[in-house]
PDB file of C-alpha atoms and ligand atoms in Angstrom:
ATOM      1  CA  MET A   1       7.863 -19.815 -22.520  1.00  0.00           C
ATOM      2  CA  ALA A   2      10.560 -21.897 -23.264  1.00  0.00           C
ATOM      3  CA  ILE A   3      12.100 -22.331 -26.879  1.00  0.00           C
ATOM      4  CA  GLU A   4      10.165 -25.589 -28.624  1.00  0.00           C
ATOM      5  CA  ARG A   5       9.833 -27.598 -31.746  1.00  0.00           C
ATOM      6  CA  THR A   6       6.526 -28.860 -33.245  1.00  0.00           C
ATOM      7  CA  LEU A   7       5.951 -30.990 -36.559  1.00  0.00           C
ATOM      8  CA  SER A   8       4.017 -29.474 -39.670  1.00  0.00           C
ATOM      9  CA  ILE A   9       2.628 -30.822 -42.640  1.00  0.00           C
ATOM     10  CA  ILE A  10       1.828 -28.896 -45.542  1.00  0.00           C
ATOM     11  CA  LYS A  11      -1.119 -31.385 -47.052  1.00  0.00           C
ATOM     12  CA  PRO A  12      -1.383 -32.028 -50.117  1.00  0.00           C
ATOM     13  CA  ASP A  13      -4.279 -29.610 -51.067  1.00  0.00           C
ATOM     14  CA  ALA A  14      -1.779 -26.809 -50.209  1.00  0.00           C
ATOM     15  CA  THR A  15       0.948 -28.467 -52.198  1.00  0.00           C
ATOM     16  CA  LYS A  16      -1.209 -29.096 -55.433  1.00  0.00           C
ATOM     17  CA  ARG A  17      -2.524 -25.629 -55.242  1.00  0.00           C
ATOM     18  CA  ASN A  18       1.268 -24.279 -55.133  1.00  0.00           C
ATOM     19  CA  LEU A  19       0.526 -22.299 -51.758  1.00  0.00           C
ATOM     20  CA  THR A  20       4.295 -23.805 -49.530  1.00  0.00           C
ATOM     21  CA  GLY A  21       5.945 -20.190 -49.672  1.00  0.00           C
ATOM     22  CA  LYS A  22       2.541 -18.294 -48.497  1.00  0.00           C
ATOM     23  CA  ILE A  23       1.777 -20.349 -45.878  1.00  0.00           C
ATOM     24  CA  ASN A  24       5.806 -20.760 -44.664  1.00  0.00           C
ATOM     25  CA  ALA A  25       5.257 -16.684 -44.740  1.00  0.00           C
ATOM     26  CA  LYS A  26       2.795 -17.037 -42.018  1.00  0.00           C
ATOM     27  CA  PHE A  27       4.922 -19.285 -40.073  1.00  0.00           C
ATOM     28  CA  GLU A  28       7.483 -16.933 -40.420  1.00  0.00           C
ATOM     29  CA  ASP A  29       5.643 -13.844 -39.984  1.00  0.00           C
ATOM     30  CA  ALA A  30       4.467 -15.380 -36.682  1.00  0.00           C
ATOM     31  CA  GLY A  31       8.270 -15.552 -35.753  1.00  0.00           C
ATOM     32  CA  LEU A  32       8.311 -19.277 -36.476  1.00  0.00           C
ATOM     33  CA  ARG A  33      11.432 -20.187 -37.555  1.00  0.00           C
ATOM     34  CA  ILE A  34      11.533 -23.328 -40.014  1.00  0.00           C
ATOM     35  CA  ILE A  35      14.511 -25.265 -39.236  1.00  0.00           C
ATOM     36  CA  ALA A  36      14.046 -28.488 -41.356  1.00  0.00           C
ATOM     37  CA  GLN A  37      11.572 -29.245 -44.189  1.00  0.00           C
ATOM     38  CA  LYS A  38      11.128 -31.442 -46.758  1.00  0.00           C
ATOM     39  CA  ARG A  39       9.136 -32.709 -49.704  1.00  0.00           C
ATOM     40  CA  ILE A  40       7.985 -36.156 -49.750  1.00  0.00           C
ATOM     41  CA  GLN A  41       5.281 -38.238 -51.014  1.00  0.00           C
ATOM     42  CA  LEU A  42       3.916 -40.627 -48.495  1.00  0.00           C
ATOM     43  CA  THR A  43       2.510 -44.009 -48.919  1.00  0.00           C
ATOM     44  CA  LYS A  44      -1.149 -44.631 -47.868  1.00  0.00           C
ATOM     45  CA  ASP A  45       0.443 -47.159 -45.493  1.00  0.00           C
ATOM     46  CA  GLN A  46       3.166 -44.169 -43.890  1.00  0.00           C
ATOM     47  CA  ALA A  47      -0.050 -41.829 -43.720  1.00  0.00           C
ATOM     48  CA  GLY A  48      -2.041 -44.599 -41.394  1.00  0.00           C
ATOM     49  CA  LYS A  49       0.975 -44.821 -39.463  1.00  0.00           C
ATOM     50  CA  PHE A  50       1.373 -41.239 -38.688  1.00  0.00           C
ATOM     51  CA  TYR A  51      -2.106 -40.794 -37.758  1.00  0.00           C
ATOM     52  CA  GLU A  52      -2.514 -44.166 -36.024  1.00  0.00           C
ATOM     53  CA  VAL A  53      -3.959 -42.315 -32.656  1.00  0.00           C
ATOM     54  CA  HIS A  54      -7.106 -41.742 -35.251  1.00  0.00           C
ATOM     55  CA  ALA A  55      -7.490 -45.490 -36.391  1.00  0.00           C
ATOM     56  CA  ALA A  56     -10.787 -45.983 -34.795  1.00  0.00           C
ATOM     57  CA  ARG A  57     -12.776 -41.903 -36.115  1.00  0.00           C
ATOM     58  CA  PRO A  58     -14.818 -42.750 -38.709  1.00  0.00           C
ATOM     59  CA  PHE A  59     -12.986 -40.379 -41.292  1.00  0.00           C
ATOM     60  CA  TYR A  60      -9.655 -42.453 -40.675  1.00  0.00           C
ATOM     61  CA  ASP A  61      -9.462 -44.320 -44.132  1.00  0.00           C
ATOM     62  CA  GLU A  62     -10.379 -40.934 -46.022  1.00  0.00           C
ATOM     63  CA  LEU A  63      -7.491 -39.360 -44.100  1.00  0.00           C
ATOM     64  CA  CYS A  64      -4.821 -42.241 -45.180  1.00  0.00           C
ATOM     65  CA  GLU A  65      -5.894 -41.683 -48.577  1.00  0.00           C
ATOM     66  CA  PHE A  66      -5.795 -37.594 -48.559  1.00  0.00           C
ATOM     67  CA  MET A  67      -2.147 -37.397 -46.879  1.00  0.00           C
ATOM     68  CA  ALA A  68      -0.858 -40.194 -49.574  1.00  0.00           C
ATOM     69  CA  SER A  69      -2.579 -38.335 -52.663  1.00  0.00           C
ATOM     70  CA  GLY A  70      -0.124 -36.216 -53.417  1.00  0.00           C
ATOM     71  CA  PRO A  71       3.196 -34.249 -52.000  1.00  0.00           C
ATOM     72  CA  VAL A  72       3.653 -32.906 -48.443  1.00  0.00           C
ATOM     73  CA  VAL A  73       6.295 -30.517 -47.191  1.00  0.00           C
ATOM     74  CA  VAL A  74       7.303 -32.003 -43.890  1.00  0.00           C
ATOM     75  CA  GLN A  75       9.106 -29.164 -41.386  1.00  0.00           C
ATOM     76  CA  VAL A  76      10.150 -28.622 -38.187  1.00  0.00           C
ATOM     77  CA  LEU A  77       9.400 -25.089 -36.710  1.00  0.00           C
ATOM     78  CA  GLU A  78      11.107 -23.810 -33.669  1.00  0.00           C
ATOM     79  CA  GLY A  79      10.179 -20.666 -31.658  1.00  0.00           C
ATOM     80  CA  GLU A  80       9.108 -19.358 -28.077  1.00  0.00           C
ATOM     81  CA  GLY A  81       6.254 -21.610 -27.577  1.00  0.00           C
ATOM     82  CA  ALA A  82       6.121 -23.129 -30.816  1.00  0.00           C
ATOM     83  CA  ILE A  83       3.768 -25.790 -30.026  1.00  0.00           C
ATOM     84  CA  GLY A  84       0.535 -23.596 -29.299  1.00  0.00           C
ATOM     85  CA  LYS A  85       1.906 -20.719 -31.534  1.00  0.00           C
ATOM     86  CA  ASN A  86       1.481 -22.730 -34.600  1.00  0.00           C
ATOM     87  CA  ARG A  87      -1.921 -24.238 -33.819  1.00  0.00           C
ATOM     88  CA  GLU A  88      -3.161 -20.461 -33.696  1.00  0.00           C
ATOM     89  CA  VAL A  89      -1.216 -19.644 -37.001  1.00  0.00           C
ATOM     90  CA  MET A  90      -3.097 -23.026 -38.116  1.00  0.00           C
ATOM     91  CA  GLY A  91      -6.880 -21.895 -36.631  1.00  0.00           C
ATOM     92  CA  ALA A  92      -9.240 -24.411 -36.429  1.00  0.00           C
ATOM     93  CA  THR A  93      -9.323 -27.969 -37.773  1.00  0.00           C
ATOM     94  CA  ASN A  94     -12.504 -26.850 -39.714  1.00  0.00           C
ATOM     95  CA  PRO A  95     -11.963 -24.112 -41.745  1.00  0.00           C
ATOM     96  CA  ALA A  96     -15.508 -22.753 -41.263  1.00  0.00           C
ATOM     97  CA  ASP A  97     -14.699 -22.022 -37.438  1.00  0.00           C
ATOM     98  CA  ALA A  98     -10.975 -21.053 -37.914  1.00  0.00           C
ATOM     99  CA  ALA A  99     -10.146 -16.873 -36.884  1.00  0.00           C
ATOM    100  CA  ALA A 100      -9.640 -14.239 -39.479  1.00  0.00           C
ATOM    101  CA  GLY A 101      -5.797 -14.183 -41.118  1.00  0.00           C
ATOM    102  CA  THR A 102      -5.229 -17.735 -40.251  1.00  0.00           C
ATOM    103  CA  ILE A 103      -4.031 -20.734 -42.895  1.00  0.00           C
ATOM    104  CA  ARG A 104      -7.159 -22.808 -42.528  1.00  0.00           C
ATOM    105  CA  ALA A 105      -9.287 -19.732 -43.005  1.00  0.00           C
ATOM    106  CA  GLU A 106      -7.487 -18.548 -45.917  1.00  0.00           C
ATOM    107  CA  PHE A 107      -6.681 -21.515 -47.707  1.00  0.00           C
ATOM    108  CA  ALA A 108      -8.229 -24.532 -46.564  1.00  0.00           C
ATOM    109  CA  GLU A 109     -10.742 -26.426 -48.395  1.00  0.00           C
ATOM    110  CA  SER A 110     -12.656 -28.042 -46.069  1.00  0.00           C
ATOM    111  CA  VAL A 111     -12.067 -30.322 -42.662  1.00  0.00           C
ATOM    112  CA  GLY A 112     -11.095 -32.864 -44.215  1.00  0.00           C
ATOM    113  CA  GLU A 113      -8.746 -31.061 -46.472  1.00  0.00           C
ATOM    114  CA  ASN A 114      -7.111 -28.005 -44.473  1.00  0.00           C
ATOM    115  CA  SER A 115      -3.660 -27.381 -45.550  1.00  0.00           C
ATOM    116  CA  VAL A 116      -1.745 -28.089 -42.518  1.00  0.00           C
ATOM    117  CA  HIS A 117      -0.848 -30.753 -39.812  1.00  0.00           C
ATOM    118  CA  GLY A 118       0.594 -29.080 -36.077  1.00  0.00           C
ATOM    119  CA  SER A 119       1.517 -31.068 -33.400  1.00  0.00           C
ATOM    120  CA  ASP A 120      -0.940 -31.119 -30.134  1.00  0.00           C
ATOM    121  CA  ALA A 121       1.448 -31.417 -27.377  1.00  0.00           C
ATOM    122  CA  PRO A 122       5.065 -32.039 -26.333  1.00  0.00           C
ATOM    123  CA  GLU A 123       5.165 -35.436 -26.246  1.00  0.00           C
ATOM    124  CA  THR A 124       3.396 -35.815 -29.418  1.00  0.00           C
ATOM    125  CA  ALA A 125       5.849 -32.806 -30.957  1.00  0.00           C
ATOM    126  CA  ALA A 126       8.935 -35.136 -29.869  1.00  0.00           C
ATOM    127  CA  GLU A 127       7.141 -38.445 -31.677  1.00  0.00           C
ATOM    128  CA  GLU A 128       6.284 -36.888 -34.912  1.00  0.00           C
ATOM    129  CA  ILE A 129       9.370 -34.827 -35.671  1.00  0.00           C
ATOM    130  CA  ALA A 130      11.000 -38.133 -35.209  1.00  0.00           C
ATOM    131  CA  PHE A 131       8.823 -39.773 -37.654  1.00  0.00           C
ATOM    132  CA  TYR A 132       9.761 -38.087 -40.305  1.00  0.00           C
ATOM    133  CA  PHE A 133      13.615 -36.504 -39.215  1.00  0.00           C
ATOM    134  CA  SER A 134      17.115 -37.557 -37.579  1.00  0.00           C
ATOM    135  CA  GLY A 135      18.431 -35.351 -35.525  1.00  0.00           C
ATOM    136  CA  LEU A 136      21.341 -34.425 -38.010  1.00  0.00           C
ATOM    137  CA  GLU A 137      18.686 -33.047 -40.417  1.00  0.00           C
ATOM    138  CA  LEU A 138      17.473 -30.254 -37.233  1.00  0.00           C
ATOM    139  CA  VAL A 139      19.967 -27.443 -37.606  1.00  0.00           C
ATOM    140  CA  GLY A 140      18.466 -24.958 -35.025  1.00  0.00           C
TER     141      GLY A 140
HETATM  142  P1  DAT B   1      -5.927 -31.234 -36.199  1.00  0.00           P
HETATM  143  O1  DAT B   1      -5.462 -31.313 -37.365  1.00  0.00           O
HETATM  144  O2  DAT B   1      -7.005 -30.156 -35.935  1.00  0.00           O
HETATM  145  O3  DAT B   1      -5.462 -31.598 -34.923  1.00  0.00           O
HETATM  146  P2  DAT B   1      -7.276 -33.783 -35.618  1.00  0.00           P
HETATM  147  O4  DAT B   1      -6.368 -34.269 -34.953  1.00  0.00           O
HETATM  148  O5  DAT B   1      -8.542 -33.842 -34.320  1.00  0.00           O
HETATM  149  O6  DAT B   1      -7.471 -32.410 -35.790  1.00  0.00           O
HETATM  150  O7  DAT B   1      -7.839 -34.324 -36.561  1.00  0.00           O
HETATM  151  C1  DAT B   1      -6.554 -34.790 -37.646  1.00  0.00           C
HETATM  152  C2  DAT B   1      -7.075 -34.670 -39.091  1.00  0.00           C
HETATM  153  O8  DAT B   1      -8.084 -35.471 -39.376  1.00  0.00           O
HETATM  154  C3  DAT B   1      -7.671 -32.930 -39.450  1.00  0.00           C
HETATM  155  O9  DAT B   1      -6.650 -32.170 -40.108  1.00  0.00           O
HETATM  156  C4  DAT B   1      -8.488 -33.585 -40.474  1.00  0.00           C
HETATM  157  C5  DAT B   1      -8.927 -35.161 -40.123  1.00  0.00           C
HETATM  158  N1  DAT B   1     -10.331 -34.645 -39.550  1.00  0.00           N
HETATM  159  C6  DAT B   1     -11.002 -34.447 -38.329  1.00  0.00           C
HETATM  160  N2  DAT B   1     -12.123 -34.160 -38.348  1.00  0.00           N
HETATM  161  C7  DAT B   1     -12.651 -34.937 -39.321  1.00  0.00           C
HETATM  162  C8  DAT B   1     -13.787 -34.664 -40.148  1.00  0.00           C
HETATM  163  N3  DAT B   1     -14.993 -34.636 -39.207  1.00  0.00           N
HETATM  164  N4  DAT B   1     -14.107 -35.114 -41.448  1.00  0.00           N
HETATM  165  C9  DAT B   1     -12.934 -35.595 -41.717  1.00  0.00           C
HETATM  166  N5  DAT B   1     -12.036 -35.363 -41.618  1.00  0.00           N
HETATM  167  C10 DAT B   1     -11.715 -34.487 -40.531  1.00  0.00           C
HETATM  168 MG1   MG B   2      -4.400 -33.029 -34.555  1.00  0.00          MG
END
């Protein structure tokens, strides 16, 4: 399996509850390296652009509102098979379906306020990393 990079976001429900360190420990314990990280506040328009792929879904407005409701920590994770590995560490979208020990099983509040985002494929990972970071900010 090749070394990959993936875009991760610690969402407002988690930053609000001071969970950044606990979530980062899950990534590092799984062998993922945090090679870039910053805490930012998105506007609803910026959140809407990031989640444009979901624009037709019924929860889109609620999702954009939520992502702009407080600070987020955007980060790039690097490691062997990082895209799939991060999805495993995150757990299923709905915390009720997430495996024990995953971030969403332990920390998520609901299917909407589910603590973390992770890219789902190499193409989206590259696009999503470029949305938040310049090449100069990625120190592997
Ligand atoms: P994931 O974040 O696991 O990749 P997704 O890409 O299908 O899941 O959806 C993006 C986000 O949209 C998800 O993290 C939370 C929100 N969302 C998804 N399904 C939802 C639903 N049924 N109700 C409310 N929010 C939802
Ligand atoms: Mg997704």
